[in-house]
Short mmCIF file of C-alpha atoms and ligand atoms in Angstrom, two decimals:
data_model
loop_
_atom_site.label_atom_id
_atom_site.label_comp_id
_atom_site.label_asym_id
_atom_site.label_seq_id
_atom_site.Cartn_x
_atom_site.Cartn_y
_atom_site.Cartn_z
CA UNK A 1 -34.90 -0.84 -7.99
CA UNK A 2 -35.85 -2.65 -4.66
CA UNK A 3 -33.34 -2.58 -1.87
CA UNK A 4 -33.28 -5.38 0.24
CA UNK A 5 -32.49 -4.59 3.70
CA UNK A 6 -31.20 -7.94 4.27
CA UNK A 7 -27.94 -7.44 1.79
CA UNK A 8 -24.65 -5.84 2.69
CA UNK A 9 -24.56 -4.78 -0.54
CA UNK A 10 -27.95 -3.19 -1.29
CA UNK A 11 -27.08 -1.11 2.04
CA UNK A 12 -23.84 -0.23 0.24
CA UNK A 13 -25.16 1.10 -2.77
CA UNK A 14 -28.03 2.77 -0.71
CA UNK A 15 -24.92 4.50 1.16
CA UNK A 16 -23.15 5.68 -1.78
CA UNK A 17 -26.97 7.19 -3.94
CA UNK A 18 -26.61 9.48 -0.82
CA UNK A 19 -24.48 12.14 -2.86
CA UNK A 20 -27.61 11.93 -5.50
CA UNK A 21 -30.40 12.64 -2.46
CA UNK A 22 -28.34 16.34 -1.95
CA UNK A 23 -29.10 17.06 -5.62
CA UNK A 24 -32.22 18.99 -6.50
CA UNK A 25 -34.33 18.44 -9.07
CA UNK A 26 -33.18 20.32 -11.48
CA UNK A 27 -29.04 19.88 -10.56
CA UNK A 28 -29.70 16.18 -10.77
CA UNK A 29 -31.48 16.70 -14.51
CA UNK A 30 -28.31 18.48 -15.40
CA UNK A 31 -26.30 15.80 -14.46
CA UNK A 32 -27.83 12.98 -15.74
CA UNK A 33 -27.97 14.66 -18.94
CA UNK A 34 -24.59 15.46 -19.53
CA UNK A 35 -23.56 12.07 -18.63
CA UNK A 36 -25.99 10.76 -21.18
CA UNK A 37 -24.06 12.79 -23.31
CA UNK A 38 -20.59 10.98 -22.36
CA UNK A 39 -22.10 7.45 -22.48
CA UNK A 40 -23.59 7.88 -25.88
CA UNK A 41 -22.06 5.80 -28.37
CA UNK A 42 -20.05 3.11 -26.62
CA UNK A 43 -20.91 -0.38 -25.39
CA UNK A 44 -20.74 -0.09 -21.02
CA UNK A 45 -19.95 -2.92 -18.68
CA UNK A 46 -22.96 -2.94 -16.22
CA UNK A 47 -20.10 -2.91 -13.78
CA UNK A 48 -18.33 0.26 -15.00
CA UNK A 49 -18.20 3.21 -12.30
CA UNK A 50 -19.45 6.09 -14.32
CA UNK A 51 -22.16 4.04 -15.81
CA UNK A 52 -22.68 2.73 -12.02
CA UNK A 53 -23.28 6.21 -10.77
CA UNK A 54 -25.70 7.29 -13.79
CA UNK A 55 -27.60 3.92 -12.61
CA UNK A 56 -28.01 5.30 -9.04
CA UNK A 57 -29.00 8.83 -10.24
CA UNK A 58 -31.41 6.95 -12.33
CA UNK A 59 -33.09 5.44 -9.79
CA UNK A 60 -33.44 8.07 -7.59
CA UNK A 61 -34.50 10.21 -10.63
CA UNK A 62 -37.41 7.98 -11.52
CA UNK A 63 -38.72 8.30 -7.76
CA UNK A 64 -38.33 11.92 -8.18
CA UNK A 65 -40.57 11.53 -11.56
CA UNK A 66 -37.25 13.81 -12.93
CA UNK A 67 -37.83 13.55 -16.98
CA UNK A 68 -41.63 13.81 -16.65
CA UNK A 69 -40.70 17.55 -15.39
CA UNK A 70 -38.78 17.90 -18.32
CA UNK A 71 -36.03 19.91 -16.60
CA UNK A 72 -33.35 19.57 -19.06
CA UNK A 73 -32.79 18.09 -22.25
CA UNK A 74 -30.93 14.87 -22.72
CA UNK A 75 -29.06 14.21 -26.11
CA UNK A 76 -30.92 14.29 -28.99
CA UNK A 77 -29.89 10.40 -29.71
CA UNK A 78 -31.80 9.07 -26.74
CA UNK A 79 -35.17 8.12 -27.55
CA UNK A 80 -37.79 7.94 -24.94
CA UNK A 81 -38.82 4.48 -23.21
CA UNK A 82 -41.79 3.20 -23.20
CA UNK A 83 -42.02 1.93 -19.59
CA UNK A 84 -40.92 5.35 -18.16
CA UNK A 85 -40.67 7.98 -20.33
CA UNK A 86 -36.63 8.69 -19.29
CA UNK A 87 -34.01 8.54 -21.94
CA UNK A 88 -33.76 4.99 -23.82
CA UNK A 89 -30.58 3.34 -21.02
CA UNK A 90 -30.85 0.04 -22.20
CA UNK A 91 -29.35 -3.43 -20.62
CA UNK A 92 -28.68 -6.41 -22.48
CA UNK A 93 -28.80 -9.75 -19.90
CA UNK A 94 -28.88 -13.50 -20.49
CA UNK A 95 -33.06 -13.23 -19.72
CA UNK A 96 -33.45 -11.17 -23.05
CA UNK A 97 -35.85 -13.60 -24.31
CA UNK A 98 -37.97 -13.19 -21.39
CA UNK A 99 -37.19 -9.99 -20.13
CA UNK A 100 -35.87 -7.94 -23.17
CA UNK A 101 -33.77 -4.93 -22.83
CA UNK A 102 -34.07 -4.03 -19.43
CA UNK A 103 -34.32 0.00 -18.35
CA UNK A 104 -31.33 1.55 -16.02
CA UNK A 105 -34.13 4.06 -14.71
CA UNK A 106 -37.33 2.03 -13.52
CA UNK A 107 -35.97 -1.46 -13.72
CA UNK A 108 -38.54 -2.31 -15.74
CA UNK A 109 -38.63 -3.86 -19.70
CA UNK A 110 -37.79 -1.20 -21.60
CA UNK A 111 -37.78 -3.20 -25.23
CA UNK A 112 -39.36 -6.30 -25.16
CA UNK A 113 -37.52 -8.90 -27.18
CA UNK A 114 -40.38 -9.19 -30.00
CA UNK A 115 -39.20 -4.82 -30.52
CA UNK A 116 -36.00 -5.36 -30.65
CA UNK A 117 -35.11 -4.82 -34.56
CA UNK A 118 -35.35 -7.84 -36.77
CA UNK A 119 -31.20 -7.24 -37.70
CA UNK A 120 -30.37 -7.82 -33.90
CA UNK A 121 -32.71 -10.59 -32.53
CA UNK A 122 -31.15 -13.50 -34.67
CA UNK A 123 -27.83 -13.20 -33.32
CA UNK A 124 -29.09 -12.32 -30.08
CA UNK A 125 -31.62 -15.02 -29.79
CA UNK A 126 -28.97 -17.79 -30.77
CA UNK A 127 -26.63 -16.57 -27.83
CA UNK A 128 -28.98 -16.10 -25.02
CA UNK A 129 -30.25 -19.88 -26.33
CA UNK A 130 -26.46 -20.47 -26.22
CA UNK A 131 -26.27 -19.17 -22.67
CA UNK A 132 -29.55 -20.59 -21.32
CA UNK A 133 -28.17 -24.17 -20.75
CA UNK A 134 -24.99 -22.76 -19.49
CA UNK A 135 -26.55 -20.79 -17.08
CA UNK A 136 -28.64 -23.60 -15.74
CA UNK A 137 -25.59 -25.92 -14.60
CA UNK A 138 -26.13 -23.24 -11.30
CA UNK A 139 -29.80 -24.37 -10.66
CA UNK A 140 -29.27 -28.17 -11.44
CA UNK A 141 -31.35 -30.54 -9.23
CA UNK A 142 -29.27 -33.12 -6.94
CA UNK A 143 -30.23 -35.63 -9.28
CA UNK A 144 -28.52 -33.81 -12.32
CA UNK A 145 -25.17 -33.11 -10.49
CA UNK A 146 -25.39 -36.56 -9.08
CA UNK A 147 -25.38 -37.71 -12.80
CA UNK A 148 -22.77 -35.65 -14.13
CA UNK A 149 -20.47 -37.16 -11.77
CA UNK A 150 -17.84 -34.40 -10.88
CA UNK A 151 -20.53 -31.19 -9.75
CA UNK A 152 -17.73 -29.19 -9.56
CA UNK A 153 -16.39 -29.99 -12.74
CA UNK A 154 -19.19 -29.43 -14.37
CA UNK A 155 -19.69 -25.87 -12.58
CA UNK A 156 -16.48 -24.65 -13.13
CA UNK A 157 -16.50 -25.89 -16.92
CA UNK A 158 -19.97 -23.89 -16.85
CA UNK A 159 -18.25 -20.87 -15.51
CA UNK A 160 -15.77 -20.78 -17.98
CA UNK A 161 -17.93 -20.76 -20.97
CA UNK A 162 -20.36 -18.24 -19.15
CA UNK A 163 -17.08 -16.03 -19.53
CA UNK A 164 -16.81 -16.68 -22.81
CA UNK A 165 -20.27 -16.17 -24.09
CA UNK A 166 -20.15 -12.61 -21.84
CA UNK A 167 -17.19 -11.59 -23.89
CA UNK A 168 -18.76 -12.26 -27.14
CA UNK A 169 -21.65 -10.50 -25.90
CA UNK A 170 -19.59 -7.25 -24.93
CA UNK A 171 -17.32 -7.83 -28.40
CA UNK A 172 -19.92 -8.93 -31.13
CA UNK A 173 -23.54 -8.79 -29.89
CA UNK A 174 -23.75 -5.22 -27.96
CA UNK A 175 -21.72 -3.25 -31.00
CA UNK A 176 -24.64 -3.91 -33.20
CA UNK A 177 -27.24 -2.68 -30.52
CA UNK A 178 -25.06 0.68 -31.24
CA UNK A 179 -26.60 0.96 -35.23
CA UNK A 180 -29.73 1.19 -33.10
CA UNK A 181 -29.54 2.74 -29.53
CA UNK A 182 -27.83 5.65 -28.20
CA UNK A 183 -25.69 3.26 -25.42
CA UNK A 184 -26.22 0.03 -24.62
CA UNK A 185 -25.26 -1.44 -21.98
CA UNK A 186 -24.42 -5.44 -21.26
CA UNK A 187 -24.81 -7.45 -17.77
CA UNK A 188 -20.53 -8.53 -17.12
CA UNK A 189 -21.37 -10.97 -14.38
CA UNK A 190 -23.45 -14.09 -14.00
CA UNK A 191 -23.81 -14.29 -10.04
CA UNK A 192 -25.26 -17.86 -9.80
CA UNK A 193 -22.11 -19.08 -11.39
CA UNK A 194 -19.81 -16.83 -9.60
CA UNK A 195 -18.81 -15.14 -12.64
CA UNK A 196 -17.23 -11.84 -11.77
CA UNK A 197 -16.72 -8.76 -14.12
CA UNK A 198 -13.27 -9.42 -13.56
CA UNK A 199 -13.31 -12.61 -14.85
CA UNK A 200 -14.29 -11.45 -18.07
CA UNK A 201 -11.19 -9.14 -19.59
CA UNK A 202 -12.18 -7.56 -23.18
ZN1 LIG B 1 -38.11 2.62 -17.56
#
């Protein structure tokens, strides 16, 4: 993932993958594959400490070029993904139509939507089509606030049904991903409308 220089928090996260940069090679393939091994099976805030500090390993990991060196064996459920050859991490966002399931080592799309399996993308499709004009009250133009009369309003009413499409993606949408992937794991915050992980209790 790209750190920008220029936020407090990038540098934060930076600070705290410094634990990871001690690790060799082969202690930080260990590692990351025994904590595949703990997230397997469950559904994972994005926001979630442990799956926070596999994210970090992950990215330092795919700089390192760790699972091309095939140093230790993750879990036998994890599939490999296509855009980087580590184990199958995937992320389920509001872009999913655009970006599909995004990968937790390279960034990059690790399932486009169109590979996602047929049982999932109906269900998946009608929520992130749910979400899209949701979403969007944050990028209005002045001349769509000005019509909507109260701005505010209208942002905080988008807020709260942001939080309540998130929870029905954590509680209905990201279970299913389970029949299919080893983890999965779903975005709990929608930044532009100030939606916080807190804000959205399961
Ligand atoms: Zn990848």
């Amino acid at each position: 993932m790209a750190i920008d220089p220029e936020s407090p928090l990038d540098r934060l996260w930076q600070e705290y993958s410094e634990v990871f940069r001690d690790f060799d090679d082969l202690t930080l393939a260990r590692w990351m594959a025994q904590t595949l091994g703990q997230l397997e099976g469950r559904v994972w805030r994005l926001s979630h400490p442990l799956l926070g500090a596999f994210r970090l390993a992950a990215q330092l990991a795919h700089d390192r070029q760790i699972w091309l060196k095939r140093l230790a064996t993750p879990p036998a459920a994890y599939v490999e993904a296509a855009c980087c050859r580590a184990p199958l991490l995937p992320l389920l966002t509001r872009d999913l139509l655009e970006s599909g399931l995004v990968c937790q080592h390279c960034s990059g799309t690790a399932v486009p939507f169109e590979e996602i399996p047929d049982k999932l993308q109906s269900t998946a499709k009608a929520w992130a089509e749910e979400y899209a004009p949701v979403h969007a009250v944050a990028h209005w133009e002045d001349r769509q606030r000005k019509s909507a009369g109260n701005y505010d309003r209208a942002f905080e009413n988008a807020a709260k049904d942001a939080e309540r499409l998130l929870a029905r993606a954590a509680q209905q949408i990201a279970p299913e991903f389970l029949d299919f992937y080893a983890t999965i794991v779903w975005e709990d915050q929608d930044e532009c409308l100030e939606v916080r992980p807190e804000d959205i209790p399961l």
